[in-house]
């Protein structure tokens, strides 16, 4: 059996809506599920991890910006790793599929963190599409 | 080009996925931060607050996530009405001239839930040098890219483009729309192009979509835009705009690609992309046209010298400081220069030519050979073909300047030898039994089946000579550019050269590129003249040209270029006319000249 993930107490946050139909709600920060899909969107400047249940409903999401990583010089692979660990520990996954999209620097770190986290992975799928190219440069201007 | 399948999911599947969600489902929304509320302001203050929020929404603020409420009709209708109001403000802004860029805003409070936050993350690739111009462009892009995103996203509801991928249609349900822009150099974007598109060459921009259609999170991650600053700098130099203007045009194109526009699938798609691009650039009043319009503009001749001056000023103002090659063109001879004594291109010369080409220097071959001979000689080191430095579609000077090919390999100059001179030369060779070869564009003709004629093909890579039976038939079938006599060096210098210099005085010219070959060419024609014709055609000045040669026929070319290199194995006249003397052709003189003087 997989090693048990240490239990995280549920965090409660209260929000007050601004709209006419606003209501006071008291709810947990994330649903805890044991089986789901992890989506990794790895761009060059940010990494977004989204956990859904097998039907596709979003349970939890996290991004490097949310974890506090900001830089205009480079995107850190550590940010991707931290994002992935944050997502998995909050939801308490035990079994998952992984869908990866993007070519950024946080991609490999996030995948490695997911692989090491103890979650049993049934498949890892790369759904990165073919990127668009630019045009051919125009002719030299004749003066 | 392959269509993006993951974005082609129909809208019905998305709505069907959301149908099982009951609205009061407790875990559907995530609460991550508390948002303090305030009472609703009156209408007048609401308009002012809306304009302020609309302005603040353009900045790249630190990320704060607010949970998306369960969707219901009133909320979506409110979002749509609010966005229509913003478009009116955009129209009002459009009429005002923007003389100065807006001052950088103070850090705003977290935006309210109604405003969709537009986040543009600008990054610099690690291997890029710390250039202040690039860092300045990054700071400007942090303000400009959200503006472009806003106009592009506002246009989605109105647009009726038929070829756009409509996966991304309504962004009203998102709290945040995010785009990632990365500025890099040519090496990085070439690696990306090779890895993800199987195209092993650098390009100016790559757009990589990150959109997942059925993921219901409050952030819309559009994707990546990777821009090569070196490619943008070259294109900015060609267009006569600054580097910042070129990068902004590329960013707009990248955003439109991420929203589903394409230009590779059909002409209609390219026209729609072009139309939307012009709309955005005009709304923002950014300099520069779309890439397709620049192609049309550059084909028109520039008759106004004042415009030329302004263009030159713009080029100087926007010049990139961290790297620029000293010359744009290198004119290179073949025999005795690029080819060694065995008539082969050495590996080091080939490597130098390849590196020069990758740094943006154009290599133009100026030789007495025919074009198939050059292509054959360079194909041994994989330098011919469309991606090489010489092909059927690249410029070059051949047959001692008698054939000049310009852009796309079109012939721009041809000069034929006089018929009477041809007849006299052929008669002389028959009487004295001296083998000759007649060059006619891409073919060679001879009347002798002689080992010296065969050596032209096997050693010097010239086209194999066709044997014709009579002089009359040869003169009828071919337009001869030059005639070549093959004889021993002693006999050429003692007998042939004095005779022909006197016999054809005024009607032809005698050139001796190799010790054992004597060539008859039309008068007032030289390789330098061919190079001059090509310079005029390519619209470049001699200041951007470096020339490498060795023979007497290269003297005018070396003098015409701003920097001439004569190899040590050349003639004394050539060395006297050059700026520097390089190594011999057997010591990789071309590579040494390129590494030492061109970079």
mmCIF file of N, CA and C in Angstrom, chain B residues 26-123:
data_model
loop_
_atom_site.group_PDB
_atom_site.id
_atom_site.type_symbol
_atom_site.label_atom_id
_atom_site.label_comp_id
_atom_site.label_asym_id
_atom_site.label_seq_id
_atom_site.Cartn_x
_atom_site.Cartn_y
_atom_site.Cartn_z
ATOM 1 N N UNK B 26 -21.502 22.323 -2.975
ATOM 2 C CA UNK B 26 -20.635 23.080 -2.044
ATOM 3 C C UNK B 26 -19.178 23.118 -2.473
ATOM 4 N N UNK B 27 -18.644 22.028 -3.068
ATOM 5 C CA UNK B 27 -17.230 22.038 -3.381
ATOM 6 C C UNK B 27 -16.884 22.593 -4.743
ATOM 7 N N UNK B 28 -17.857 23.121 -5.473
ATOM 8 C CA UNK B 28 -17.571 23.536 -6.845
ATOM 9 C C UNK B 28 -16.644 24.730 -6.896
ATOM 10 N N UNK B 29 -16.781 25.650 -5.995
ATOM 11 C CA UNK B 29 -15.970 26.867 -6.028
ATOM 12 C C UNK B 29 -14.912 26.785 -4.946
ATOM 13 N N UNK B 30 -13.783 27.361 -5.226
ATOM 14 C CA UNK B 30 -12.678 27.353 -4.279
ATOM 15 C C UNK B 30 -12.558 28.724 -3.643
ATOM 16 N N UNK B 31 -12.396 28.732 -2.350
ATOM 17 C CA UNK B 31 -12.225 29.995 -1.641
ATOM 18 C C UNK B 31 -10.776 30.063 -1.203
ATOM 19 N N UNK B 32 -10.047 31.023 -1.718
ATOM 20 C CA UNK B 32 -8.648 31.119 -1.351
ATOM 21 C C UNK B 32 -8.302 32.425 -0.681
ATOM 22 N N UNK B 33 -9.112 33.443 -0.843
ATOM 23 C CA UNK B 33 -8.789 34.690 -0.163
ATOM 24 C C UNK B 33 -10.080 35.404 0.125
ATOM 25 N N UNK B 34 -10.095 36.180 1.198
ATOM 26 C CA UNK B 34 -11.306 36.901 1.564
ATOM 27 C C UNK B 34 -11.316 38.224 0.835
ATOM 28 N N UNK B 35 -12.442 38.511 0.206
ATOM 29 C CA UNK B 35 -12.579 39.772 -0.508
ATOM 30 C C UNK B 35 -13.481 40.675 0.299
ATOM 31 N N UNK B 36 -12.965 41.824 0.692
ATOM 32 C CA UNK B 36 -13.775 42.752 1.468
ATOM 33 C C UNK B 36 -14.755 43.437 0.546
ATOM 34 N N UNK B 37 -15.992 43.566 0.999
ATOM 35 C CA UNK B 37 -17.010 44.172 0.163
ATOM 36 C C UNK B 37 -17.295 45.592 0.576
ATOM 37 N N UNK B 38 -17.933 46.301 -0.315
ATOM 38 C CA UNK B 38 -18.362 47.658 -0.017
ATOM 39 C C UNK B 38 -19.726 47.844 -0.654
ATOM 40 N N UNK B 39 -20.514 48.787 -0.150
ATOM 41 C CA UNK B 39 -21.834 48.972 -0.746
ATOM 42 C C UNK B 39 -21.724 49.444 -2.182
ATOM 43 N N UNK B 40 -22.755 49.152 -2.955
ATOM 44 C CA UNK B 40 -22.731 49.495 -4.374
ATOM 45 C C UNK B 40 -22.744 51.004 -4.539
ATOM 46 N N UNK B 41 -21.836 51.562 -5.350
ATOM 47 C CA UNK B 41 -21.817 53.010 -5.522
ATOM 48 C C UNK B 41 -22.934 53.451 -6.452
ATOM 49 N N UNK B 42 -23.278 54.745 -6.409
ATOM 50 C CA UNK B 42 -24.297 55.232 -7.341
ATOM 51 C C UNK B 42 -23.769 55.250 -8.766
ATOM 52 N N UNK B 43 -24.655 55.597 -9.702
ATOM 53 C CA UNK B 43 -24.332 55.415 -11.123
ATOM 54 C C UNK B 43 -23.176 56.297 -11.556
ATOM 55 N N UNK B 44 -23.167 57.563 -11.118
ATOM 56 C CA UNK B 44 -22.098 58.464 -11.559
ATOM 57 C C UNK B 44 -20.749 57.984 -11.061
ATOM 58 N N UNK B 45 -20.686 57.647 -9.776
ATOM 59 C CA UNK B 45 -19.418 57.145 -9.249
ATOM 60 C C UNK B 45 -19.084 55.784 -9.843
ATOM 61 N N UNK B 46 -20.109 55.045 -10.223
ATOM 62 C CA UNK B 46 -19.838 53.737 -10.842
ATOM 63 C C UNK B 46 -19.108 53.913 -12.165
ATOM 64 N N UNK B 47 -19.498 54.937 -12.937
ATOM 65 C CA UNK B 47 -18.809 55.156 -14.216
ATOM 66 C C UNK B 47 -17.349 55.524 -13.977
ATOM 67 N N UNK B 48 -17.124 56.412 -13.001
ATOM 68 C CA UNK B 48 -15.744 56.811 -12.717
ATOM 69 C C UNK B 48 -14.935 55.626 -12.213
ATOM 70 N N UNK B 49 -15.533 54.864 -11.304
ATOM 71 C CA UNK B 49 -14.820 53.698 -10.777
ATOM 72 C C UNK B 49 -14.561 52.691 -11.877
ATOM 73 N N UNK B 50 -15.530 52.565 -12.795
ATOM 74 C CA UNK B 50 -15.335 51.611 -13.884
ATOM 75 C C UNK B 50 -14.163 52.032 -14.758
ATOM 76 N N UNK B 51 -14.062 53.338 -15.028
ATOM 77 C CA UNK B 51 -12.939 53.767 -15.863
ATOM 78 C C UNK B 51 -11.622 53.556 -15.136
ATOM 79 N N UNK B 52 -11.607 53.822 -13.830
ATOM 80 C CA UNK B 52 -10.369 53.600 -13.087
ATOM 81 C C UNK B 52 -10.004 52.124 -13.078
ATOM 82 N N UNK B 53 -11.016 51.294 -12.833
ATOM 83 C CA UNK B 53 -10.729 49.864 -12.812
ATOM 84 C C UNK B 53 -10.284 49.392 -14.188
ATOM 85 N N UNK B 54 -10.917 49.944 -15.211
ATOM 86 C CA UNK B 54 -10.520 49.536 -16.557
ATOM 87 C C UNK B 54 -9.069 49.905 -16.821
ATOM 88 N N UNK B 55 -8.667 51.069 -16.305
ATOM 89 C CA UNK B 55 -7.268 51.443 -16.493
ATOM 90 C C UNK B 55 -6.360 50.549 -15.665
ATOM 91 N N UNK B 56 -6.781 50.253 -14.431
ATOM 92 C CA UNK B 56 -5.924 49.430 -13.578
ATOM 93 C C UNK B 56 -5.821 48.012 -14.100
ATOM 94 N N UNK B 57 -6.854 47.559 -14.777
ATOM 95 C CA UNK B 57 -6.814 46.192 -15.267
ATOM 96 C C UNK B 57 -5.716 45.942 -16.279
ATOM 97 N N UNK B 58 -5.131 46.996 -16.818
ATOM 98 C CA UNK B 58 -4.083 46.807 -17.810
ATOM 99 C C UNK B 58 -2.749 46.472 -17.182
ATOM 100 N N UNK B 59 -2.565 46.737 -15.918
ATOM 101 C CA UNK B 59 -1.247 46.555 -15.340
ATOM 102 C C UNK B 59 -1.035 45.099 -14.977
ATOM 103 N N UNK B 60 0.228 44.731 -14.881
ATOM 104 C CA UNK B 60 0.562 43.373 -14.459
ATOM 105 C C UNK B 60 0.647 43.359 -12.946
ATOM 106 N N UNK B 61 -0.478 43.167 -12.306
ATOM 107 C CA UNK B 61 -0.513 43.214 -10.850
ATOM 108 C C UNK B 61 -0.177 41.840 -10.289
ATOM 109 N N UNK B 62 0.250 41.787 -9.045
ATOM 110 C CA UNK B 62 0.478 40.469 -8.448
ATOM 111 C C UNK B 62 -0.811 39.666 -8.408
ATOM 112 N N UNK B 63 -0.631 38.375 -8.508
ATOM 113 C CA UNK B 63 -1.759 37.498 -8.761
ATOM 114 C C UNK B 63 -2.570 37.302 -7.497
ATOM 115 N N UNK B 64 -3.868 37.508 -7.589
ATOM 116 C CA UNK B 64 -4.759 37.210 -6.474
ATOM 117 C C UNK B 64 -5.945 36.482 -7.057
ATOM 118 N N UNK B 65 -6.195 35.305 -6.541
ATOM 119 C CA UNK B 65 -7.241 34.483 -7.117
ATOM 120 C C UNK B 65 -8.498 34.618 -6.297
ATOM 121 N N UNK B 66 -9.599 34.820 -6.964
ATOM 122 C CA UNK B 66 -10.900 34.917 -6.323
ATOM 123 C C UNK B 66 -11.744 33.807 -6.900
ATOM 124 N N UNK B 67 -12.446 33.120 -6.035
ATOM 125 C CA UNK B 67 -13.181 31.958 -6.499
ATOM 126 C C UNK B 67 -14.299 32.387 -7.428
ATOM 127 N N UNK B 68 -14.512 31.607 -8.472
ATOM 128 C CA UNK B 68 -15.587 31.895 -9.401
ATOM 129 C C UNK B 68 -16.891 31.427 -8.791
ATOM 130 N N UNK B 69 -17.927 32.277 -8.793
ATOM 131 C CA UNK B 69 -19.213 31.841 -8.253
ATOM 132 C C UNK B 69 -19.874 30.883 -9.223
ATOM 133 N N UNK B 70 -20.847 30.104 -8.753
ATOM 134 C CA UNK B 70 -21.567 29.258 -9.701
ATOM 135 C C UNK B 70 -22.261 30.117 -10.742
ATOM 136 N N UNK B 71 -22.204 29.694 -12.028
ATOM 137 C CA UNK B 71 -22.741 30.567 -13.068
ATOM 138 C C UNK B 71 -24.257 30.587 -13.047
ATOM 139 N N UNK B 72 -24.816 31.787 -13.072
ATOM 140 C CA UNK B 72 -26.260 31.929 -13.248
ATOM 141 C C UNK B 72 -26.492 33.108 -14.170
ATOM 142 N N UNK B 73 -27.739 33.253 -14.626
ATOM 143 C CA UNK B 73 -28.001 34.139 -15.760
ATOM 144 C C UNK B 73 -27.700 35.592 -15.422
ATOM 145 N N UNK B 74 -28.093 36.032 -14.214
ATOM 146 C CA UNK B 74 -27.900 37.436 -13.901
ATOM 147 C C UNK B 74 -26.440 37.836 -13.917
ATOM 148 N N UNK B 75 -25.601 36.963 -13.402
ATOM 149 C CA UNK B 75 -24.180 37.292 -13.332
ATOM 150 C C UNK B 75 -23.585 37.435 -14.730
ATOM 151 N N UNK B 76 -23.926 36.490 -15.604
ATOM 152 C CA UNK B 76 -23.350 36.550 -16.951
ATOM 153 C C UNK B 76 -23.871 37.762 -17.697
ATOM 154 N N UNK B 77 -25.164 38.077 -17.519
ATOM 155 C CA UNK B 77 -25.700 39.256 -18.197
ATOM 156 C C UNK B 77 -25.005 40.511 -17.698
ATOM 157 N N UNK B 78 -24.750 40.558 -16.360
ATOM 158 C CA UNK B 78 -24.042 41.714 -15.837
ATOM 159 C C UNK B 78 -22.655 41.840 -16.437
ATOM 160 N N UNK B 79 -21.980 40.703 -16.588
ATOM 161 C CA UNK B 79 -20.636 40.750 -17.168
ATOM 162 C C UNK B 79 -20.700 41.280 -18.585
ATOM 163 N N UNK B 80 -21.694 40.820 -19.350
ATOM 164 C CA UNK B 80 -21.750 41.246 -20.755
ATOM 165 C C UNK B 80 -22.042 42.733 -20.849
ATOM 166 N N UNK B 81 -22.968 43.233 -20.018
ATOM 167 C CA UNK B 81 -23.267 44.661 -20.092
ATOM 168 C C UNK B 81 -22.044 45.469 -19.727
ATOM 169 N N UNK B 82 -21.325 45.025 -18.717
ATOM 170 C CA UNK B 82 -20.156 45.764 -18.278
ATOM 171 C C UNK B 82 -19.093 45.803 -19.369
ATOM 172 N N UNK B 83 -18.935 44.684 -20.071
ATOM 173 C CA UNK B 83 -17.893 44.665 -21.098
ATOM 174 C C UNK B 83 -18.271 45.541 -22.275
ATOM 175 N N UNK B 84 -19.573 45.651 -22.565
ATOM 176 C CA UNK B 84 -19.968 46.574 -23.624
ATOM 177 C C UNK B 84 -19.604 47.998 -23.243
ATOM 178 N N UNK B 85 -19.823 48.355 -21.963
ATOM 179 C CA UNK B 85 -19.445 49.680 -21.519
ATOM 180 C C UNK B 85 -17.967 49.928 -21.712
ATOM 181 N N UNK B 86 -17.147 48.916 -21.428
ATOM 182 C CA UNK B 86 -15.710 49.106 -21.603
ATOM 183 C C UNK B 86 -15.353 49.331 -23.053
ATOM 184 N N UNK B 87 -16.063 48.674 -23.963
ATOM 185 C CA UNK B 87 -15.726 48.880 -25.366
ATOM 186 C C UNK B 87 -16.007 50.311 -25.775
ATOM 187 N N UNK B 88 -17.092 50.903 -25.222
ATOM 188 C CA UNK B 88 -17.335 52.308 -25.497
ATOM 189 C C UNK B 88 -16.180 53.169 -25.033
ATOM 190 N N UNK B 89 -15.644 52.847 -23.850
ATOM 191 C CA UNK B 89 -14.499 53.622 -23.367
ATOM 192 C C UNK B 89 -13.302 53.434 -24.275
ATOM 193 N N UNK B 90 -13.137 52.226 -24.794
ATOM 194 C CA UNK B 90 -12.023 52.010 -25.715
ATOM 195 C C UNK B 90 -12.182 52.873 -26.959
ATOM 196 N N UNK B 91 -13.429 53.016 -27.449
ATOM 197 C CA UNK B 91 -13.644 53.891 -28.602
ATOM 198 C C UNK B 91 -13.316 55.326 -28.250
ATOM 199 N N UNK B 92 -13.698 55.745 -27.018
ATOM 200 C CA UNK B 92 -13.382 57.115 -26.614
ATOM 201 C C UNK B 92 -11.875 57.311 -26.550
ATOM 202 N N UNK B 93 -11.182 56.297 -26.016
ATOM 203 C CA UNK B 93 -9.725 56.417 -25.950
ATOM 204 C C UNK B 93 -9.121 56.478 -27.338
ATOM 205 N N UNK B 94 -9.734 55.765 -28.274
ATOM 206 C CA UNK B 94 -9.133 55.681 -29.600
ATOM 207 C C UNK B 94 -9.097 57.031 -30.277
ATOM 208 N N UNK B 95 -10.093 57.890 -29.983
ATOM 209 C CA UNK B 95 -10.108 59.182 -30.664
ATOM 210 C C UNK B 95 -9.046 60.115 -30.121
ATOM 211 N N UNK B 96 -8.605 59.902 -28.886
ATOM 212 C CA UNK B 96 -7.610 60.807 -28.321
ATOM 213 C C UNK B 96 -6.224 60.418 -28.806
ATOM 214 N N UNK B 97 -5.401 61.386 -29.204
ATOM 215 C CA UNK B 97 -4.042 61.034 -29.608
ATOM 216 C C UNK B 97 -3.194 60.706 -28.380
ATOM 217 N N UNK B 98 -2.410 59.650 -28.519
ATOM 218 C CA UNK B 98 -1.540 59.245 -27.420
ATOM 219 C C UNK B 98 -0.130 59.706 -27.731
ATOM 220 N N UNK B 99 0.209 60.899 -27.235
ATOM 221 C CA UNK B 99 1.535 61.426 -27.527
ATOM 222 C C UNK B 99 2.590 60.761 -26.665
ATOM 223 N N UNK B 100 2.316 60.642 -25.386
ATOM 224 C CA UNK B 100 3.311 60.083 -24.482
ATOM 225 C C UNK B 100 2.754 58.804 -23.890
ATOM 226 N N UNK B 101 3.604 57.848 -23.567
ATOM 227 C CA UNK B 101 3.108 56.661 -22.883
ATOM 228 C C UNK B 101 2.614 57.023 -21.492
ATOM 229 N N UNK B 102 1.596 56.296 -20.995
ATOM 230 C CA UNK B 102 1.058 56.648 -19.677
ATOM 231 C C UNK B 102 2.100 56.401 -18.602
ATOM 232 N N UNK B 103 2.076 57.188 -17.525
ATOM 233 C CA UNK B 103 3.066 56.974 -16.460
ATOM 234 C C UNK B 103 2.806 55.639 -15.774
ATOM 235 N N UNK B 104 3.853 55.004 -15.236
ATOM 236 C CA UNK B 104 3.625 53.722 -14.557
ATOM 237 C C UNK B 104 2.723 53.914 -13.356
ATOM 238 N N UNK B 105 1.699 53.064 -13.219
ATOM 239 C CA UNK B 105 0.705 53.306 -12.179
ATOM 240 C C UNK B 105 1.242 52.891 -10.820
ATOM 241 N N UNK B 106 0.700 53.475 -9.737
ATOM 242 C CA UNK B 106 1.044 52.996 -8.402
ATOM 243 C C UNK B 106 0.431 51.624 -8.197
ATOM 244 N N UNK B 107 0.958 50.828 -7.258
ATOM 245 C CA UNK B 107 0.364 49.500 -7.052
ATOM 246 C C UNK B 107 -1.081 49.635 -6.624
ATOM 247 N N UNK B 108 -2.017 49.093 -7.413
ATOM 248 C CA UNK B 108 -3.424 49.312 -7.104
ATOM 249 C C UNK B 108 -3.901 48.317 -6.064
ATOM 250 N N UNK B 109 -5.044 48.602 -5.427
ATOM 251 C CA UNK B 109 -5.643 47.594 -4.550
ATOM 252 C C UNK B 109 -6.122 46.424 -5.391
ATOM 253 N N UNK B 110 -6.391 45.274 -4.744
ATOM 254 C CA UNK B 110 -6.842 44.131 -5.544
ATOM 255 C C UNK B 110 -8.103 44.491 -6.311
ATOM 256 N N UNK B 111 -8.166 44.108 -7.591
ATOM 257 C CA UNK B 111 -9.316 44.518 -8.403
ATOM 258 C C UNK B 111 -10.583 43.821 -7.943
ATOM 259 N N UNK B 112 -11.704 44.468 -8.212
ATOM 260 C CA UNK B 112 -12.983 43.899 -7.831
ATOM 261 C C UNK B 112 -13.321 42.752 -8.751
ATOM 262 N N UNK B 113 -14.361 42.018 -8.343
ATOM 263 C CA UNK B 113 -14.616 40.768 -9.048
ATOM 264 C C UNK B 113 -15.071 40.991 -10.468
ATOM 265 N N UNK B 114 -15.742 42.125 -10.754
ATOM 266 C CA UNK B 114 -16.270 42.304 -12.095
ATOM 267 C C UNK B 114 -15.171 42.450 -13.129
ATOM 268 N N UNK B 115 -14.057 43.033 -12.759
ATOM 269 C CA UNK B 115 -13.014 43.321 -13.730
ATOM 270 C C UNK B 115 -12.215 42.056 -14.025
ATOM 271 N N UNK B 116 -12.073 41.759 -15.312
ATOM 272 C CA UNK B 116 -11.249 40.616 -15.700
ATOM 273 C C UNK B 116 -9.805 41.089 -15.725
ATOM 274 N N UNK B 117 -8.988 40.428 -14.964
ATOM 275 C CA UNK B 117 -7.591 40.833 -14.864
ATOM 276 C C UNK B 117 -6.813 40.249 -16.036
ATOM 277 N N UNK B 118 -6.046 41.099 -16.695
ATOM 278 C CA UNK B 118 -5.226 40.659 -17.820
ATOM 279 C C UNK B 118 -3.780 40.654 -17.359
ATOM 280 N N UNK B 119 -3.177 39.488 -17.343
ATOM 281 C CA UNK B 119 -1.826 39.323 -16.831
ATOM 282 C C UNK B 119 -0.919 38.957 -17.992
ATOM 283 N N UNK B 120 0.153 39.698 -18.143
ATOM 284 C CA UNK B 120 1.165 39.371 -19.143
ATOM 285 C C UNK B 120 2.480 39.199 -18.406
ATOM 286 N N UNK B 121 3.005 38.010 -18.435
ATOM 287 C CA UNK B 121 4.275 37.744 -17.782
ATOM 288 C C UNK B 121 5.360 37.773 -18.835
ATOM 289 N N UNK B 122 6.295 38.698 -18.694
ATOM 290 C CA UNK B 122 7.375 38.870 -19.651
ATOM 291 C C UNK B 122 8.632 38.292 -19.039
ATOM 292 N N UNK B 123 9.282 37.399 -19.748
ATOM 293 C CA UNK B 123 10.510 36.816 -19.240
ATOM 294 C C UNK B 123 11.621 36.925 -20.260
#
